[in-house]
XYZ file of C-alpha atoms in Angstrom:
683
model
C -45.659 56.916 19.221
C -47.873 56.533 16.194
C -49.597 59.766 15.314
C -52.856 58.121 14.345
C -56.216 59.745 14.843
C -57.020 57.763 17.981
C -53.533 58.313 19.456
C -53.929 62.085 19.088
C -57.394 61.910 20.615
C -56.122 59.910 23.589
C -53.249 62.311 24.316
C -55.603 65.298 24.091
C -57.992 63.667 26.571
C -55.147 62.914 28.992
C -53.898 66.504 28.917
C -57.451 67.825 29.311
C -58.105 65.465 32.242
C -54.973 66.625 34.069
C -54.309 70.258 33.091
C -57.505 71.676 31.621
C -59.095 72.659 28.331
C -56.755 75.499 27.308
C -53.612 73.339 27.372
C -55.467 70.460 25.722
C -56.580 72.678 22.842
C -53.047 73.921 22.145
C -51.526 70.459 22.554
C -54.005 68.903 20.108
C -53.185 71.460 17.408
C -49.463 70.824 17.870
C -50.015 67.074 17.536
C -52.052 67.429 14.370
C -50.134 70.257 12.678
C -46.591 69.566 13.835
C -44.175 72.272 15.019
C -45.645 75.768 14.932
C -44.873 79.305 16.013
C -47.127 81.396 18.259
C -48.758 83.315 15.353
C -49.639 80.065 13.598
C -50.917 78.570 16.857
C -53.113 81.604 17.372
C -54.459 81.216 13.851
C -55.314 77.497 14.178
C -56.671 77.613 17.745
C -58.467 80.966 17.310
C -57.029 82.144 20.615
C -55.227 85.424 21.227
C -51.417 85.272 21.689
C -51.749 86.164 25.382
C -53.706 82.968 26.133
C -51.428 80.983 23.832
C -48.394 82.043 25.875
C -50.110 81.112 29.125
C -50.986 77.668 27.805
C -47.510 77.100 26.376
C -45.931 78.066 29.697
C -47.888 75.307 31.424
C -47.101 72.764 28.702
C -43.377 73.551 28.768
C -43.390 73.350 32.563
C -45.008 69.907 32.362
C -42.495 68.714 29.710
C -45.345 68.212 27.235
C -43.962 70.602 24.610
C -40.477 71.036 23.155
C -39.323 74.479 22.053
C -36.477 75.538 19.778
C -35.239 79.072 19.123
C -34.049 79.641 15.552
C -31.276 82.231 15.622
C -31.498 82.864 11.889
C -35.149 83.951 11.947
C -35.406 84.954 15.651
C -38.511 82.789 16.095
C -39.375 80.046 18.548
C -40.916 76.825 17.303
C -43.026 74.590 19.546
C -43.490 70.839 19.118
C -45.674 68.392 21.069
C -44.187 65.575 23.148
C -46.728 62.729 22.845
C -44.622 60.249 24.865
C -44.769 62.436 27.958
C -48.505 62.978 27.470
C -49.189 59.258 27.306
C -47.125 58.593 30.451
C -49.827 60.409 32.409
C -51.778 57.142 32.167
C -49.040 55.365 34.126
C -48.742 57.969 36.849
C -50.532 55.745 39.369
C -48.350 52.719 38.599
C -45.142 54.736 38.877
C -46.218 56.290 42.178
C -47.065 52.852 43.591
C -43.690 51.451 42.532
C -41.949 54.324 44.318
C -44.098 53.664 47.395
C -43.340 49.926 47.471
C -39.593 50.493 47.112
C -38.871 53.659 49.063
C -41.934 54.474 51.153
C -44.658 57.100 51.291
C -42.338 60.092 50.999
C -40.985 58.858 47.649
C -44.550 58.369 46.402
C -45.459 61.921 47.419
C -42.398 63.302 45.620
C -43.275 61.420 42.427
C -46.882 62.612 42.637
C -45.728 66.193 43.114
C -43.447 65.963 40.071
C -46.270 64.547 37.967
C -48.350 67.621 38.757
C -45.583 70.225 38.567
C -43.582 68.757 35.675
C -40.210 69.721 37.116
C -39.098 71.459 40.304
C -35.935 72.564 42.034
C -34.660 70.803 45.107
C -35.324 73.952 47.114
C -38.982 74.020 46.036
C -39.480 70.368 46.937
C -37.926 70.885 50.369
C -40.106 73.951 51.023
C -43.196 72.023 49.930
C -42.356 69.152 52.270
C -41.644 71.387 55.264
C -44.906 73.290 54.691
C -46.844 70.039 54.408
C -45.397 68.746 57.681
C -46.208 72.035 59.413
C -49.778 71.934 58.101
C -50.205 68.348 59.254
C -48.902 69.225 62.703
C -51.235 72.225 62.952
C -54.178 70.039 61.946
C -53.257 67.503 64.619
C -53.164 70.231 67.247
C -56.594 71.495 66.192
C -58.046 68.022 66.444
C -56.563 67.633 69.911
C -58.164 70.895 71.054
C -61.508 69.845 69.589
C -61.250 66.497 71.346
C -60.532 68.265 74.660
C -63.559 70.552 74.257
C -61.533 73.735 73.778
C -62.997 74.730 70.424
C -64.336 78.282 70.531
C -63.374 78.725 74.201
C -59.710 79.570 73.844
C -58.972 83.027 72.459
C -55.264 82.347 72.067
C -54.071 82.484 68.480
C -53.377 79.196 66.749
C -49.642 78.617 66.540
C -48.166 76.512 63.769
C -46.103 73.829 65.445
C -42.770 72.618 64.182
C -42.756 69.573 61.936
C -42.842 66.191 63.606
C -39.600 65.081 61.967
C -36.625 66.788 63.630
C -34.726 67.442 60.381
C -37.117 67.406 57.388
C -34.605 69.136 55.106
C -32.013 66.414 55.545
C -34.672 63.740 55.168
C -35.836 65.245 51.875
C -32.295 65.536 50.526
C -31.623 61.900 51.404
C -34.778 60.688 49.678
C -34.104 62.753 46.543
C -30.588 61.303 46.419
C -31.971 57.769 46.540
C -34.461 58.488 43.763
C -31.708 60.060 41.660
C -29.422 57.076 42.166
C -32.214 54.654 41.277
C -32.944 56.632 38.108
C -36.650 57.226 38.772
C -35.967 60.959 38.649
C -33.218 62.746 36.744
C -31.573 66.179 36.670
C -33.009 68.559 34.075
C -30.731 70.461 31.706
C -31.539 73.163 29.197
C -30.959 71.011 26.112
C -33.615 68.563 27.310
C -36.257 71.054 26.196
C -35.205 70.392 22.607
C -36.859 67.609 20.662
C -34.644 64.625 19.685
C -34.727 65.761 16.062
C -33.626 69.297 16.932
C -30.854 67.924 19.145
C -29.584 65.687 16.358
C -29.704 68.499 13.788
C -27.885 70.861 16.138
C -25.098 68.352 16.839
C -24.847 67.468 13.138
C -24.556 71.124 12.156
C -21.848 71.808 14.747
C -19.890 68.674 13.833
C -20.047 69.403 10.122
C -18.789 72.937 10.648
C -16.011 72.058 13.110
C -14.699 68.863 11.532
C -15.251 69.340 7.802
C -15.586 73.072 7.334
C -19.242 72.859 6.350
C -18.919 70.471 3.379
C -18.330 66.727 2.950
C -17.470 64.692 -0.116
C -17.876 61.012 -0.770
C -19.460 58.114 1.071
C -16.507 57.658 3.415
C -16.815 61.134 4.886
C -20.559 60.681 5.278
C -20.003 57.532 7.333
C -17.339 59.270 9.401
C -19.713 62.166 10.038
C -22.467 59.805 11.227
C -20.044 58.079 13.593
C -18.806 61.363 15.053
C -22.380 62.573 15.513
C -23.217 59.331 17.289
C -20.228 59.721 19.605
C -21.160 63.304 20.483
C -24.788 62.362 21.125
C -23.664 59.501 23.363
C -21.346 61.845 25.270
C -24.181 64.357 25.646
C -26.479 61.692 27.059
C -23.747 60.547 29.446
C -23.336 64.107 30.729
C -27.053 64.236 31.506
C -26.887 61.099 33.672
C -26.909 61.593 37.410
C -23.507 61.578 39.081
C -23.415 61.728 42.847
C -22.422 65.281 43.755
C -24.055 65.468 47.162
C -22.126 66.937 50.055
C -22.246 65.543 53.532
C -22.045 67.863 56.481
C -19.055 67.284 58.688
C -19.623 65.456 61.960
C -18.016 66.371 65.270
C -17.742 64.612 68.583
C -21.129 65.838 69.774
C -22.837 63.999 66.895
C -21.455 60.571 67.579
C -24.909 59.048 67.802
C -26.239 60.625 64.608
C -26.232 63.661 62.429
C -27.400 66.895 64.058
C -27.738 65.154 67.389
C -30.388 62.733 66.184
C -29.939 59.154 67.296
C -29.374 56.829 64.377
C -32.242 54.520 63.475
C -31.928 51.394 61.391
C -33.480 51.795 57.964
C -35.818 48.977 56.980
C -36.072 47.386 53.534
C -39.503 48.865 52.804
C -38.312 52.420 53.167
C -39.451 52.842 56.767
C -37.226 53.417 59.764
C -38.122 51.564 62.936
C -41.790 51.422 62.022
C -42.278 54.904 60.552
C -41.555 56.396 57.163
C -38.766 58.712 58.283
C -35.307 58.261 56.836
C -32.192 58.922 58.799
C -30.618 62.279 58.043
C -27.156 61.148 56.872
C -25.961 64.640 56.025
C -26.424 64.421 52.241
C -27.022 67.839 50.714
C -27.934 68.472 47.075
C -27.674 71.678 45.100
C -30.857 73.573 46.048
C -31.123 75.093 42.556
C -30.880 71.766 40.708
C -33.939 70.980 38.574
C -35.321 67.433 38.689
C -38.079 65.648 36.794
C -39.400 62.117 36.362
C -37.318 59.815 34.163
C -39.987 58.072 32.087
C -37.521 55.783 30.314
C -36.217 54.339 33.593
C -39.745 54.003 34.961
C -40.635 51.930 31.883
C -37.686 49.628 32.649
C -38.970 49.138 36.192
C -42.492 48.412 34.937
C -41.129 45.854 32.459
C -39.243 44.044 35.218
C -42.399 43.949 37.311
C -44.338 42.494 34.383
C -41.727 39.776 33.793
C -41.683 38.879 37.488
C -45.467 38.502 37.389
C -45.191 36.219 34.370
C -42.628 34.055 36.179
C -44.916 33.834 39.201
C -47.849 32.620 37.091
C -45.787 30.046 35.184
C -43.414 28.682 37.834
C -44.165 29.914 41.335
C -43.976 32.820 43.739
C -40.615 31.895 45.285
C -38.900 31.562 41.912
C -40.515 34.851 40.874
C -39.009 36.570 43.929
C -35.568 35.255 43.005
C -36.106 36.397 39.416
C -37.218 39.843 40.524
C -34.103 40.197 42.674
C -31.964 39.279 39.654
C -33.757 41.839 37.516
C -33.091 44.464 40.179
C -29.363 43.742 39.881
C -29.214 44.377 36.138
C -31.749 47.197 36.332
C -29.054 49.588 37.518
C -27.181 49.361 34.215
C -30.265 49.526 31.958
C -31.392 53.093 31.384
C -34.075 52.442 28.733
C -36.024 49.553 27.225
C -35.538 50.342 23.550
C -32.203 51.540 22.196
C -31.910 54.586 19.981
C -30.347 53.437 16.677
C -28.810 56.883 16.140
C -26.947 56.769 19.481
C -26.614 53.218 20.829
C -24.436 50.502 19.352
C -25.849 47.039 20.054
C -22.507 45.377 19.299
C -20.936 46.907 22.390
C -22.808 44.534 24.744
C -23.660 41.273 22.964
C -24.911 39.632 26.153
C -26.340 42.750 27.783
C -26.114 43.261 31.540
C -25.296 40.176 33.613
C -25.320 38.995 37.220
C -23.856 35.961 38.958
C -25.409 33.449 41.322
C -23.151 34.593 44.159
C -24.114 38.249 43.667
C -27.796 37.378 43.645
C -27.512 35.244 46.795
C -25.705 38.041 48.610
C -28.400 40.616 47.791
C -31.460 38.356 48.090
C -33.662 39.181 51.049
C -33.502 36.714 53.941
C -37.290 36.649 54.003
C -37.296 34.707 50.705
C -37.451 30.995 51.532
C -35.339 29.596 48.719
C -36.033 26.007 49.796
C -39.713 26.344 48.868
C -41.133 25.957 45.393
C -38.451 23.628 44.060
C -37.433 20.016 44.624
C -36.091 16.826 43.050
C -37.124 13.171 43.074
C -35.385 10.029 41.970
C -34.096 10.152 38.415
C -36.462 7.417 37.198
C -39.500 9.504 38.127
C -38.717 12.674 36.210
C -38.831 13.552 32.536
C -35.427 15.020 31.704
C -35.736 15.100 27.935
C -36.180 18.869 27.793
C -33.098 19.403 29.943
C -30.781 17.342 27.755
C -30.740 19.981 25.034
C -30.078 22.744 27.572
C -27.285 20.721 29.197
C -25.598 20.061 25.858
C -25.661 23.751 24.943
C -24.362 24.621 28.429
C -21.559 22.100 28.047
C -20.551 23.572 24.696
C -20.506 27.090 26.121
C -18.484 25.946 29.144
C -15.867 24.338 26.895
C -15.372 27.714 25.219
C -14.581 29.325 28.579
C -11.035 29.464 29.980
C -9.918 26.398 31.966
C -10.418 26.494 35.672
C -13.319 28.982 35.767
C -16.005 26.438 36.550
C -15.922 25.071 40.094
C -16.202 21.412 41.023
C -19.389 22.003 42.983
C -21.054 23.546 39.933
C -20.239 20.516 37.745
C -21.718 18.181 40.334
C -24.874 20.298 40.541
C -25.337 20.496 36.753
C -24.785 16.806 35.999
C -26.017 14.890 39.034
C -29.004 16.846 40.336
C -32.188 16.433 38.298
C -34.379 19.508 38.336
C -38.144 19.494 38.170
C -39.764 22.567 36.725
C -42.767 24.261 38.199
C -45.127 23.245 35.392
C -45.631 19.775 36.817
C -43.055 17.654 35.046
C -42.818 15.426 38.126
C -44.511 12.095 37.667
C -46.953 10.683 40.185
C -45.604 9.594 43.517
C -45.752 6.123 44.936
C -49.360 4.903 44.804
C -49.010 3.405 48.281
C -48.275 6.778 49.780
C -50.897 8.861 51.592
C -49.750 12.233 50.243
C -53.075 13.138 48.613
C -53.592 16.902 48.635
C -50.029 17.699 49.756
C -47.876 20.119 47.795
C -44.645 18.373 46.727
C -42.913 21.751 46.634
C -43.536 22.593 50.295
C -40.485 23.238 52.412
C -39.725 19.917 54.084
C -38.695 21.678 57.290
C -42.228 23.059 57.690
C -44.110 19.976 56.496
C -45.294 17.221 58.839
C -43.190 14.154 58.081
C -44.758 10.758 57.507
C -42.809 7.503 57.478
C -44.881 6.077 54.634
C -44.810 9.205 52.422
C -42.537 9.492 49.343
C -40.456 12.514 50.196
C -39.513 15.191 47.653
C -35.891 15.901 48.497
C -32.749 17.235 46.916
C -31.171 13.750 46.856
C -32.241 10.285 45.808
C -32.018 9.214 49.462
C -33.513 11.025 52.426
C -31.064 13.589 53.824
C -30.389 14.058 57.465
C -32.209 17.034 58.971
C -30.022 20.118 59.233
C -30.039 22.420 62.190
C -29.864 25.585 60.084
C -29.632 26.594 56.444
C -26.069 27.588 55.631
C -24.883 29.958 52.979
C -23.677 27.286 50.569
C -26.974 25.411 50.632
C -28.879 28.640 50.025
C -26.616 29.464 47.094
C -27.305 26.077 45.495
C -31.047 26.554 46.009
C -30.871 29.969 44.339
C -29.047 28.410 41.408
C -31.744 25.749 41.110
C -34.344 28.495 40.817
C -32.235 30.165 38.130
C -32.010 26.855 36.252
C -35.796 26.611 36.378
C -36.070 30.068 34.858
C -33.542 29.221 32.152
C -35.209 25.894 31.318
C -38.733 27.278 31.007
C -40.300 27.609 27.564
C -40.306 31.395 28.010
C -36.508 31.452 28.536
C -36.589 33.936 31.378
C -32.798 33.682 31.747
C -29.836 32.613 29.672
C -26.534 31.371 31.047
C -23.629 33.240 29.482
C -20.690 32.319 31.720
C -19.372 30.303 34.657
C -18.169 33.118 36.883
C -19.574 33.094 40.410
C -21.386 29.718 40.116
C -22.988 30.843 36.880
C -23.356 34.140 35.059
C -26.834 34.996 33.784
C -28.439 37.501 31.462
C -31.945 38.270 30.231
C -32.891 38.387 26.572
C -35.490 41.126 26.877
C -36.174 41.192 23.157
C -37.148 37.519 23.156
C -39.278 37.939 26.272
C -41.079 40.904 24.746
C -41.707 38.954 21.564
C -43.193 36.106 23.600
C -45.518 38.504 25.443
C -46.616 40.019 22.139
C -47.369 36.586 20.678
C -49.433 35.619 23.727
C -51.548 38.783 23.573
C -51.863 38.505 19.794
C -53.045 34.888 20.052
C -55.616 35.909 22.654
C -56.961 38.621 20.332
C -57.123 36.248 17.357
C -58.881 33.558 19.357
C -61.513 35.980 20.656
C -62.210 37.646 17.291
C -61.817 34.816 14.774
C -62.282 31.612 16.728
C -60.131 28.488 16.777
C -59.910 28.165 12.980
C -58.688 31.739 12.462
C -56.290 31.408 15.382
C -54.858 28.205 13.907
C -54.438 29.687 10.422
C -52.719 32.815 11.763
C -50.263 30.822 13.883
C -49.379 28.616 10.914
C -48.665 31.600 8.680
C -46.694 33.334 11.424
C -44.477 30.280 11.863
C -44.172 29.015 8.275
C -44.360 32.300 6.358
C -46.271 32.678 3.094
C -48.462 29.649 2.283
C -50.318 28.637 -0.841
C -54.104 28.788 -0.570
C -54.320 25.143 -1.667
C -51.986 23.986 1.127
C -53.727 25.788 3.988
C -56.777 23.455 4.325
C -54.569 20.359 4.490
C -52.124 21.876 6.951
C -54.852 23.354 9.180
C -57.072 20.216 8.931
C -60.148 22.228 7.939
C -62.384 22.236 4.882
C -61.312 24.423 1.984
C -64.597 26.335 2.059
C -64.218 27.121 5.773
C -60.599 28.142 5.310
C -61.425 30.554 2.469
C -64.316 32.083 4.416
C -62.171 32.642 7.496
C -59.261 34.031 5.488
C -61.566 36.514 3.755
C -62.912 37.616 7.144
C -59.411 38.077 8.522
C -58.329 39.968 5.391
C -61.209 42.433 5.826
C -59.957 43.076 9.378
C -56.404 43.637 8.125
C -54.957 40.666 9.997
C -53.800 38.677 6.942
C -53.170 39.605 3.329
C -52.704 37.840 -0.010
C -50.035 38.027 -2.695
C -50.721 36.949 -6.267
C -47.838 35.305 -8.146
C -48.688 34.596 -11.855
C -47.031 31.583 -13.458
C -47.034 33.130 -16.931
C -47.772 36.430 -18.634
C -51.444 35.492 -19.137
C -52.254 36.186 -15.457
C -55.287 33.902 -15.535
C -56.789 32.728 -12.244
C -55.983 29.077 -12.957
C -52.329 29.950 -13.622
C -51.863 32.144 -10.544
C -50.502 31.174 -7.127
C -52.263 32.864 -4.188
C -49.954 33.208 -1.183
C -51.438 34.140 2.195
C -49.207 35.701 4.845
C -49.411 37.136 8.342
C -47.561 40.436 8.939
C -46.772 40.664 12.665
C -45.697 44.317 12.557
C -48.836 45.358 10.699
C -51.101 43.460 13.088
C -49.310 45.060 16.066
C -49.959 48.522 14.606
C -53.645 47.733 14.037
C -53.964 46.349 17.545
C -52.277 49.416 19.058
C -54.624 51.769 17.246
C -57.590 49.754 18.472
C -56.289 49.982 22.042
C -55.893 53.764 21.732
C -59.482 53.978 20.558
C -60.759 51.877 23.473
C -58.842 53.979 25.987
C -60.226 57.180 24.484
C -63.761 55.837 24.750
C -63.143 54.916 28.384
C -62.059 58.458 29.248
C -65.043 59.896 27.410
C -67.384 57.534 29.245
C -65.815 58.523 32.558
C -66.373 62.201 31.771
C -70.042 61.547 30.938
C -70.581 59.642 34.167
C -69.035 62.447 36.193
C -71.209 65.083 34.533
C -74.344 63.164 35.494
C -73.490 63.522 39.200
C -71.750 66.873 38.993
C -73.735 68.315 41.905
C -72.591 65.575 44.272
C -68.966 65.762 43.151
C -69.019 69.545 43.582
C -69.707 69.036 47.294
C -66.630 66.873 47.744
C -64.461 69.499 46.009
C -65.445 72.367 48.312
C -62.400 73.681 50.177
C -64.265 73.982 53.479
C -65.290 70.310 53.336
C -62.057 68.702 52.174
C -61.126 67.524 55.679
C -64.600 66.207 56.505
C -66.023 62.777 55.853
C -68.845 62.676 53.252
C -71.170 61.067 55.817
C -71.201 64.308 57.802
C -72.544 66.624 55.080
C -74.422 64.317 52.670
C -77.761 62.608 52.961
C -78.265 58.941 52.178
C -79.226 59.469 48.546
C -76.161 61.589 47.887
C -73.956 59.018 49.584
C -75.359 56.243 47.410
C -74.729 58.347 44.305
C -71.157 59.072 45.444
C -70.419 55.401 46.096
C -71.889 54.466 42.727
C -69.706 56.917 40.804
C -66.638 55.797 42.778
C -67.303 52.182 41.793
C -67.675 53.197 38.151
C -64.459 55.204 38.267
C -62.599 52.262 39.776
C -63.931 49.896 37.120
C -63.156 52.199 34.171
C -59.714 53.169 35.425
C -58.902 49.525 36.076
C -59.836 48.696 32.499
C -57.640 51.562 31.270
C -54.757 50.155 33.294
C -55.135 46.737 31.668
C -55.205 48.332 28.226
C -52.062 50.258 29.130
C -50.317 46.926 29.799
C -51.002 45.971 26.186
C -49.631 49.290 24.930
C -46.471 48.757 26.953
C -45.997 45.249 25.534
C -46.472 46.232 21.892
C -44.785 49.651 21.963
C -42.504 50.295 24.942
C -40.996 47.048 26.242
């Protein structure tokens, strides 16, 4: 993360918003000054060492600060972790993803880990059991109040057992699922070291063990780098979660379920038979194992969600559901969005993670109607020019494959079935038809048939109605959706093999570059108009251009072009390079080359986004201070379980609703800005 002024300010505001002023003050000094010891921290913050230690304890617990003990000097150095601080912005998105995939319990676990930083399995189980007991006690109190027994019964209030029969087993099962999905990860002691300290430690050990402390020549230096890379890769592999859970043995009395509980079918949304309780399958984790949120894996999940949304807006919802299911398949083998050049070797996986059409069809939810959102018409009514290039490249790649891998059905589908993309490449239907207002991509089984209407079918002639959709037909429909994704201008997918009716991969780097160009074009159009947008796109595509060529290429007057270029240069978007033709360096004998630096513009845009987000948090704090009296009422412990209508008058209620609307608006704007940060920095 860039350590610019506005980035430091944003991280400090996030820490202050979540953990208070003391931690924010220490964290800001560490961001600005770099790694420091406690005496230096006390000097720069003007706080006594006792308060410094308290603040550092919280920051280390929340994974916001790295610490390294130097054995030579017997001192501990502390260093800020700005990536973890910024991820506090995405806490709501990550919690909602966990809720949509695994249910309310997973969302509560993720929320608890965001607040506590890291916890042991035993602490999470105790927290969950206590929460269930408190909820049950509250329900009993409400029942007594409803029956008119409040204040009349002198019997002591007994805390009832939790509603779920085996909350411990339920919690262990949910934690196992989150660990296997990668949303949370085990925490080891070396994770408290910064990446730089980890690299230096491994390099020092390798140099001492392999070369006796000294190396000579370029060859040994390259060998040392390779051995360090291998050891770092092995260290990261050891940190990855490996299923070590133990299942309790079952006996004859537990034939219908573990611990005597009848088995209940688990639903796809994380609920079991209508509730959010998981079946206790006997999985038991180490109670002393530390777990924390895996931010790198959460970023991968957020990227997949963003790409699925883009596919939905460009092609259609059904194709987007198929695409999202394919991304879920390769998500298991992708641990991070951006590779570490000091550890990862890109040459190991030239095509990245892949999936086949058969694998996707087998895992695709039955609720997805693959017959909707795609169709074909007669070949004379469709523009197939864009597909010819894709077919030729596919044919060349298939010829390179071993003989006999491609099936006969696949060849028929690729060559004989014309595909219409979702952008409207289908020409108008028969003018004599009465299909005005009908969607040509509707499922024909659910559409009212008309004898005079030009049908959109999967053949040139009308097929006979089928009684039920078989597996083979569904597989071909899924492949048609994948072909749509591969043929789109965004190149959502790329075919890399013929195994399993087609093997597919995703070029995430190209997709990220496309998203960056779209957002960059939007910014240029809003700030510099159509002329500036046109000039920037030309320079981005063609490279450095002579000032005399720009007006002719952009079809604008030379005066307008120079004015707009000067305006864009002042904003740092474009720059100029002077190339003299001779040693005189006169203006008439100098070539002025204008160019557009994408990386520089991305950095400027990121810094501007950090500034906007900081201003949003500051504005939110000001708005809350204006109605501090009203918000103080809602934070009272004796009124937490009561509705505001019961203890507020009308004016206070109006003020509360007004501040809630402002909070929703500001936080929504922050979330949209965070999408831009993810596109330009994380994806």
